């Protein structure tokens, strides 16, 4: 058998009049007849195994072809980009001699903090702002668009990856200082059950079996959920917390 055509969902398409699966087992004799009368393909278990291996081969051949196409496209794009940048560099050297070196040098001699200050200062004038909108178009710096998180109630901007961290520190009034002897202490949060702020324990060497483990300063740490998608009753994170007052 050769490769088998599939529809867009990957379901194999057979022409049951011309497609033949022949096997010498007793079931094999019946399959051709049943396939003809029902317009569906009936095969014995041996035929199925053979077909499955053909379909697997077809699928993996397609995946391989897709992968190769993607790699080729990426390589082409990278080459185009490289060519474009070489052209740009030549253009810079011609039209703005020495300027690239001057800017590179200036940037290398300033801290990130100083550079941020200069940029913010530039945003105060018309010319400065015009230059900045060219360097930072909306694709790079989208306008502020905040929503509220259903879990922690904090406002956040889903367009900014670093803005998506959803976490709550252990609330002071739910934390209790614990002691082991007079030298070892730690805090225990009864909201989440975690131990943290260990003091007097060796950070190296063997942990004793009963020693608490530092589980960090947060009751939970995950990503925000937009208010409208949030279902408090089906949030395992909140269900693990004890928010009762006692
Ligand atoms: Zn068979
Ligand atoms: Zn906690
Ligand atoms: Zn949140």
mmCIF file of C-alpha atoms and ligand atoms in Angstrom:
data_model
loop_
_atom_site.group_PDB
_atom_site.id
_atom_site.type_symbol
_atom_site.label_atom_id
_atom_site.label_comp_id
_atom_site.label_asym_id
_atom_site.label_seq_id
_atom_site.Cartn_x
_atom_site.Cartn_y
_atom_site.Cartn_z
ATOM 1 C CA UNK A 1 0.000 0.000 0.000
ATOM 2 C CA UNK A 2 1.160 3.554 -0.598
ATOM 3 C CA UNK A 3 0.431 6.715 1.385
ATOM 4 C CA UNK A 4 -3.208 7.292 2.266
ATOM 5 C CA UNK A 5 -4.985 10.593 1.696
ATOM 6 C CA UNK A 6 -6.552 12.222 4.731
ATOM 7 C CA UNK A 7 -9.069 15.021 5.191
ATOM 8 C CA UNK A 8 -8.182 18.184 7.093
ATOM 9 C CA UNK A 9 -8.869 16.436 10.427
ATOM 10 C CA UNK A 10 -6.460 13.649 9.605
ATOM 11 C CA UNK A 11 -9.277 11.107 8.997
ATOM 12 C CA UNK A 12 -8.187 8.710 6.268
ATOM 13 C CA UNK A 13 -10.126 8.822 2.989
ATOM 14 C CA UNK A 14 -10.613 5.548 1.133
ATOM 15 C CA UNK A 15 -12.235 4.773 -2.169
ATOM 16 C CA UNK A 16 -13.762 1.461 -1.127
ATOM 17 C CA UNK A 17 -14.241 0.385 -4.741
ATOM 18 C CA UNK A 18 -10.602 0.566 -5.686
ATOM 19 C CA UNK A 19 -8.906 0.331 -2.319
ATOM 20 C CA UNK A 20 -8.141 -3.250 -1.446
ATOM 21 C CA UNK A 21 -6.800 -4.752 1.705
ATOM 22 C CA UNK A 22 -6.111 -8.403 1.126
ATOM 23 C CA UNK A 23 -5.335 -10.919 3.791
ATOM 24 C CA UNK A 24 -5.281 -14.703 3.690
ATOM 25 C CA UNK A 25 -6.914 -15.174 7.091
ATOM 26 C CA UNK A 26 -10.624 -16.255 7.248
ATOM 27 C CA UNK A 27 -11.777 -12.718 8.117
ATOM 28 C CA UNK A 28 -9.742 -11.388 5.221
ATOM 29 C CA UNK A 29 -12.029 -13.101 2.717
ATOM 30 C CA UNK A 30 -15.121 -11.323 3.982
ATOM 31 C CA UNK A 31 -13.696 -7.811 4.257
ATOM 32 C CA UNK A 32 -13.748 -6.938 0.560
ATOM 33 C CA UNK A 33 -17.418 -7.936 0.222
ATOM 34 C CA UNK A 34 -18.526 -6.008 3.307
ATOM 35 C CA UNK A 35 -16.555 -2.969 2.270
ATOM 36 C CA UNK A 36 -18.252 -2.912 -1.144
ATOM 37 C CA UNK A 37 -21.794 -3.262 0.234
ATOM 38 C CA UNK A 38 -21.414 -0.735 3.083
ATOM 39 C CA UNK A 39 -19.159 1.805 1.375
ATOM 40 C CA UNK A 40 -16.964 1.652 4.457
ATOM 41 C CA UNK A 41 -13.691 -0.132 4.757
ATOM 42 C CA UNK A 42 -13.790 -3.352 6.764
ATOM 43 C CA UNK A 43 -10.524 -5.048 7.515
ATOM 44 C CA UNK A 44 -9.342 -7.918 9.637
ATOM 45 C CA UNK A 45 -6.997 -7.231 12.553
ATOM 46 C CA UNK A 46 -3.971 -7.940 10.374
ATOM 47 C CA UNK A 47 -5.199 -5.480 7.773
ATOM 48 C CA UNK A 48 -5.847 -2.899 10.485
ATOM 49 C CA UNK A 49 -2.313 -3.248 11.808
ATOM 50 C CA UNK A 50 -0.960 -2.784 8.296
ATOM 51 C CA UNK A 51 -3.185 0.256 7.696
ATOM 52 C CA UNK A 52 -2.281 1.802 11.050
ATOM 53 C CA UNK A 53 1.397 1.595 10.236
ATOM 54 C CA UNK A 54 0.742 3.242 6.867
ATOM 55 C CA UNK A 55 -1.279 6.009 8.536
ATOM 56 C CA UNK A 56 1.429 6.503 11.162
ATOM 57 C CA UNK A 57 4.010 6.726 8.418
ATOM 58 C CA UNK A 58 1.819 9.221 6.557
ATOM 59 C CA UNK A 59 1.356 11.353 9.680
ATOM 60 C CA UNK A 60 5.027 11.362 10.625
ATOM 61 C CA UNK A 61 6.022 12.100 7.021
ATOM 62 C CA UNK A 62 3.674 15.113 7.096
ATOM 63 C CA UNK A 63 5.019 16.318 10.452
ATOM 64 C CA UNK A 64 8.563 15.942 9.155
ATOM 65 C CA UNK A 65 7.744 17.858 5.983
ATOM 66 C CA UNK A 66 6.088 20.660 8.011
ATOM 67 C CA UNK A 67 9.088 20.881 10.315
ATOM 68 C CA UNK A 68 11.517 21.058 7.413
ATOM 69 C CA UNK A 69 9.431 23.773 5.758
ATOM 70 C CA UNK A 70 9.387 25.798 9.004
ATOM 71 C CA UNK A 71 13.159 25.470 9.429
ATOM 72 C CA UNK A 72 13.741 26.501 5.813
ATOM 73 C CA UNK A 73 11.453 29.511 6.230
ATOM 74 C CA UNK A 74 13.175 30.588 9.447
ATOM 75 C CA UNK A 75 16.569 30.262 7.774
ATOM 76 C CA UNK A 76 15.396 32.348 4.837
ATOM 77 C CA UNK A 77 14.007 35.024 7.171
ATOM 78 C CA UNK A 78 17.244 35.119 9.156
ATOM 79 C CA UNK A 79 19.236 35.508 5.960
ATOM 80 C CA UNK A 80 16.980 38.303 4.732
ATOM 81 C CA UNK A 81 17.266 40.038 8.089
ATOM 82 C CA UNK A 82 21.057 39.723 7.994
ATOM 83 C CA UNK A 83 21.180 41.158 4.482
ATOM 84 C CA UNK A 84 18.853 43.991 5.492
ATOM 85 C CA UNK A 85 21.025 44.882 8.486
ATOM 86 C CA UNK A 86 24.202 44.891 6.387
ATOM 87 C CA UNK A 87 22.511 47.273 3.940
ATOM 88 C CA UNK A 88 21.323 49.448 6.796
ATOM 89 C CA UNK A 89 24.812 49.558 8.223
ATOM 90 C CA UNK A 90 26.262 50.666 4.897
ATOM 91 C CA UNK A 91 23.553 53.301 4.620
ATOM 92 C CA UNK A 92 24.351 54.547 8.133
ATOM 93 C CA UNK A 93 28.054 54.758 7.351
ATOM 94 C CA UNK A 94 27.291 56.768 4.230
ATOM 95 C CA UNK A 95 24.601 59.109 5.547
ATOM 96 C CA UNK A 96 25.530 59.365 9.222
ATOM 97 C CA UNK A 97 29.270 58.681 9.520
ATOM 98 C CA UNK A 98 30.450 58.045 13.082
ATOM 99 C CA UNK A 99 26.983 58.321 14.635
ATOM 100 C CA UNK A 100 26.452 54.612 15.282
ATOM 101 C CA UNK A 101 29.799 54.373 17.066
ATOM 102 C CA UNK A 102 29.031 57.503 19.072
ATOM 103 C CA UNK A 103 25.668 56.128 20.251
ATOM 104 C CA UNK A 104 27.092 52.666 21.026
ATOM 105 C CA UNK A 105 29.904 54.228 23.008
ATOM 106 C CA UNK A 106 27.548 56.500 24.895
ATOM 107 C CA UNK A 107 25.197 53.642 25.763
ATOM 108 C CA UNK A 108 28.075 51.421 26.919
ATOM 109 C CA UNK A 109 29.269 54.148 29.291
ATOM 110 C CA UNK A 110 25.924 54.612 31.040
ATOM 111 C CA UNK A 111 23.974 52.423 33.413
ATOM 112 C CA UNK A 112 20.551 51.127 32.394
ATOM 113 C CA UNK A 113 19.109 53.416 35.034
ATOM 114 C CA UNK A 114 20.814 56.502 33.532
ATOM 115 C CA UNK A 115 19.614 55.552 30.062
ATOM 116 C CA UNK A 116 16.044 55.199 31.327
ATOM 117 C CA UNK A 117 16.327 58.658 32.917
ATOM 118 C CA UNK A 118 17.537 60.185 29.625
ATOM 119 C CA UNK A 119 14.687 58.547 27.735
ATOM 120 C CA UNK A 120 12.093 59.831 30.215
ATOM 121 C CA UNK A 121 13.589 63.286 30.030
ATOM 122 C CA UNK A 122 13.408 63.200 26.211
ATOM 123 C CA UNK A 123 9.679 62.415 26.463
ATOM 124 C CA UNK A 124 9.105 65.899 27.939
ATOM 125 C CA UNK A 125 9.613 67.769 24.661
ATOM 126 C CA UNK A 126 7.844 67.607 21.309
ATOM 127 C CA UNK A 127 10.952 66.570 19.349
ATOM 128 C CA UNK A 128 11.973 64.102 22.004
ATOM 129 C CA UNK A 129 8.552 62.476 22.098
ATOM 130 C CA UNK A 130 8.460 62.234 18.302
ATOM 131 C CA UNK A 131 11.815 60.428 18.313
ATOM 132 C CA UNK A 132 10.660 58.076 21.080
ATOM 133 C CA UNK A 133 7.450 57.096 19.282
ATOM 134 C CA UNK A 134 9.679 55.961 16.411
ATOM 135 C CA UNK A 135 11.886 53.855 18.663
ATOM 136 C CA UNK A 136 8.964 52.517 20.685
ATOM 137 C CA UNK A 137 5.963 51.980 18.399
ATOM 138 C CA UNK A 138 2.761 50.421 19.774
ATOM 139 C CA UNK A 139 3.938 46.923 18.864
ATOM 140 C CA UNK A 140 6.815 47.373 21.297
ATOM 141 C CA UNK A 141 5.019 49.485 23.901
ATOM 142 C CA UNK A 142 1.257 49.034 23.741
ATOM 143 C CA UNK A 143 -0.915 51.590 25.555
ATOM 144 C CA UNK A 144 -1.941 50.819 29.111
ATOM 145 C CA UNK A 145 -4.806 48.381 29.286
ATOM 146 C CA UNK A 146 -5.372 47.033 32.742
ATOM 147 C CA UNK A 147 -7.893 44.567 34.051
ATOM 148 C CA UNK A 148 -8.522 43.222 37.527
ATOM 149 C CA UNK A 149 -7.525 39.765 38.730
ATOM 150 C CA UNK A 150 -10.388 37.705 40.113
ATOM 151 C CA UNK A 151 -8.177 35.939 42.622
ATOM 152 C CA UNK A 152 -6.006 38.630 44.208
ATOM 153 C CA UNK A 153 -8.074 41.672 43.140
ATOM 154 C CA UNK A 154 -4.973 43.424 41.800
ATOM 155 C CA UNK A 155 -5.009 45.506 38.623
ATOM 156 C CA UNK A 156 -2.636 44.235 35.927
ATOM 157 C CA UNK A 157 -1.811 44.635 32.250
ATOM 158 C CA UNK A 158 -2.097 41.286 30.433
ATOM 159 C CA UNK A 159 0.070 42.648 27.591
ATOM 160 C CA UNK A 160 3.055 42.898 29.943
ATOM 161 C CA UNK A 161 4.472 39.447 30.809
ATOM 162 C CA UNK A 162 6.120 40.593 34.026
ATOM 163 C CA UNK A 163 2.781 42.013 35.148
ATOM 164 C CA UNK A 164 1.051 38.636 35.237
ATOM 165 C CA UNK A 165 2.470 37.276 38.496
ATOM 166 C CA UNK A 166 -0.345 36.574 40.927
ATOM 167 C CA UNK A 167 0.779 36.059 44.500
ATOM 168 C CA UNK A 168 -0.044 37.036 48.039
ATOM 169 C CA UNK A 169 2.347 37.361 50.934
ATOM 170 C CA UNK A 170 1.496 35.482 54.090
ATOM 171 C CA UNK A 171 -0.839 37.789 56.025
ATOM 172 C CA UNK A 172 0.763 39.004 59.243
ATOM 173 C CA UNK A 173 -2.260 38.193 61.410
ATOM 174 C CA UNK A 174 -2.295 34.567 60.275
ATOM 175 C CA UNK A 175 1.373 33.961 60.974
ATOM 176 C CA UNK A 176 2.817 32.583 64.165
ATOM 177 C CA UNK A 177 6.386 32.442 65.400
ATOM 178 C CA UNK A 178 7.492 28.869 66.096
ATOM 179 C CA UNK A 179 10.427 27.765 68.228
ATOM 180 C CA UNK A 180 12.627 24.682 68.426
ATOM 181 C CA UNK A 181 14.666 25.177 71.577
ATOM 182 C CA UNK A 182 15.822 28.712 72.102
ATOM 183 C CA UNK A 183 17.882 29.144 68.943
ATOM 184 C CA UNK A 184 15.812 27.816 66.095
ATOM 185 C CA UNK A 185 12.741 29.736 65.022
ATOM 186 C CA UNK A 186 10.522 30.175 62.006
ATOM 187 C CA UNK A 187 7.154 31.556 61.014
ATOM 188 C CA UNK A 188 4.160 29.416 60.244
ATOM 189 C CA UNK A 189 1.243 30.720 58.151
ATOM 190 C CA UNK A 190 -1.991 29.063 59.126
ATOM 191 C CA UNK A 191 -3.724 30.382 56.003
ATOM 192 C CA UNK A 192 -1.612 28.223 53.638
ATOM 193 C CA UNK A 193 0.204 25.971 56.098
ATOM 194 C CA UNK A 194 3.657 26.984 54.905
ATOM 195 C CA UNK A 195 6.770 27.592 57.002
ATOM 196 C CA UNK A 196 9.077 30.467 56.169
ATOM 197 C CA UNK A 197 11.657 32.942 57.542
ATOM 198 C CA UNK A 198 13.743 30.176 59.089
ATOM 199 C CA UNK A 199 16.293 31.366 61.623
ATOM 200 C CA UNK A 200 19.065 29.460 63.394
ATOM 201 C CA UNK A 201 19.020 26.486 61.018
ATOM 202 C CA UNK A 202 22.117 25.561 59.065
ATOM 203 C CA UNK A 203 21.567 26.346 55.419
ATOM 204 C CA UNK A 204 24.077 23.675 54.559
ATOM 205 C CA UNK A 205 24.503 20.085 55.632
ATOM 206 C CA UNK A 206 21.783 17.631 56.542
ATOM 207 C CA UNK A 207 18.267 18.723 57.283
ATOM 208 C CA UNK A 208 16.891 16.941 60.294
ATOM 209 C CA UNK A 209 13.678 15.051 59.700
ATOM 210 C CA UNK A 210 11.590 17.359 61.863
ATOM 211 C CA UNK A 211 13.195 20.572 60.613
ATOM 212 C CA UNK A 212 10.815 22.901 58.819
ATOM 213 C CA UNK A 213 11.490 23.754 55.193
ATOM 214 C CA UNK A 214 11.544 27.340 53.951
ATOM 215 C CA UNK A 215 8.596 27.512 51.566
ATOM 216 C CA UNK A 216 8.973 31.157 50.662
ATOM 217 C CA UNK A 217 7.168 34.406 51.511
ATOM 218 C CA UNK A 218 3.948 33.772 49.557
ATOM 219 C CA UNK A 219 0.787 31.821 50.312
ATOM 220 C CA UNK A 220 0.650 31.097 46.580
ATOM 221 C CA UNK A 221 2.413 32.196 43.437
ATOM 222 C CA UNK A 222 0.793 31.763 40.037
ATOM 223 C CA UNK A 223 -0.589 33.935 37.207
ATOM 224 C CA UNK A 224 -3.507 36.377 37.369
ATOM 225 C CA UNK A 225 -6.928 35.363 36.086
ATOM 226 C CA UNK A 226 -9.181 38.050 34.545
ATOM 227 C CA UNK A 227 -12.150 38.781 36.836
ATOM 228 C CA UNK A 228 -14.664 37.695 34.184
ATOM 229 C CA UNK A 229 -13.012 34.270 33.735
ATOM 230 C CA UNK A 230 -12.516 33.659 37.427
ATOM 231 C CA UNK A 231 -14.553 31.057 39.275
ATOM 232 C CA UNK A 232 -13.727 31.205 42.968
ATOM 233 C CA UNK A 233 -15.531 27.949 43.730
ATOM 234 C CA UNK A 234 -13.338 26.102 41.238
ATOM 235 C CA UNK A 235 -10.004 27.599 42.126
ATOM 236 C CA UNK A 236 -7.854 24.908 43.797
ATOM 237 C CA UNK A 237 -5.361 27.559 44.904
ATOM 238 C CA UNK A 238 -7.916 29.399 47.021
ATOM 239 C CA UNK A 239 -9.488 26.170 48.237
ATOM 240 C CA UNK A 240 -6.128 25.203 49.723
ATOM 241 C CA UNK A 241 -6.119 28.342 51.843
ATOM 242 C CA UNK A 242 -7.806 28.658 55.204
ATOM 243 C CA UNK A 243 -9.501 32.040 55.260
ATOM 244 C CA UNK A 244 -11.635 31.332 58.309
ATOM 245 C CA UNK A 245 -11.294 33.637 61.313
ATOM 246 C CA UNK A 246 -10.418 31.897 64.519
HETATM 247 ZN ZN1 LIG B 1 -6.117 -11.158 8.363
HETATM 248 ZN ZN1 LIG B 2 0.506 31.879 53.782
HETATM 249 ZN ZN1 LIG B 3 -3.970 37.860 40.795
#
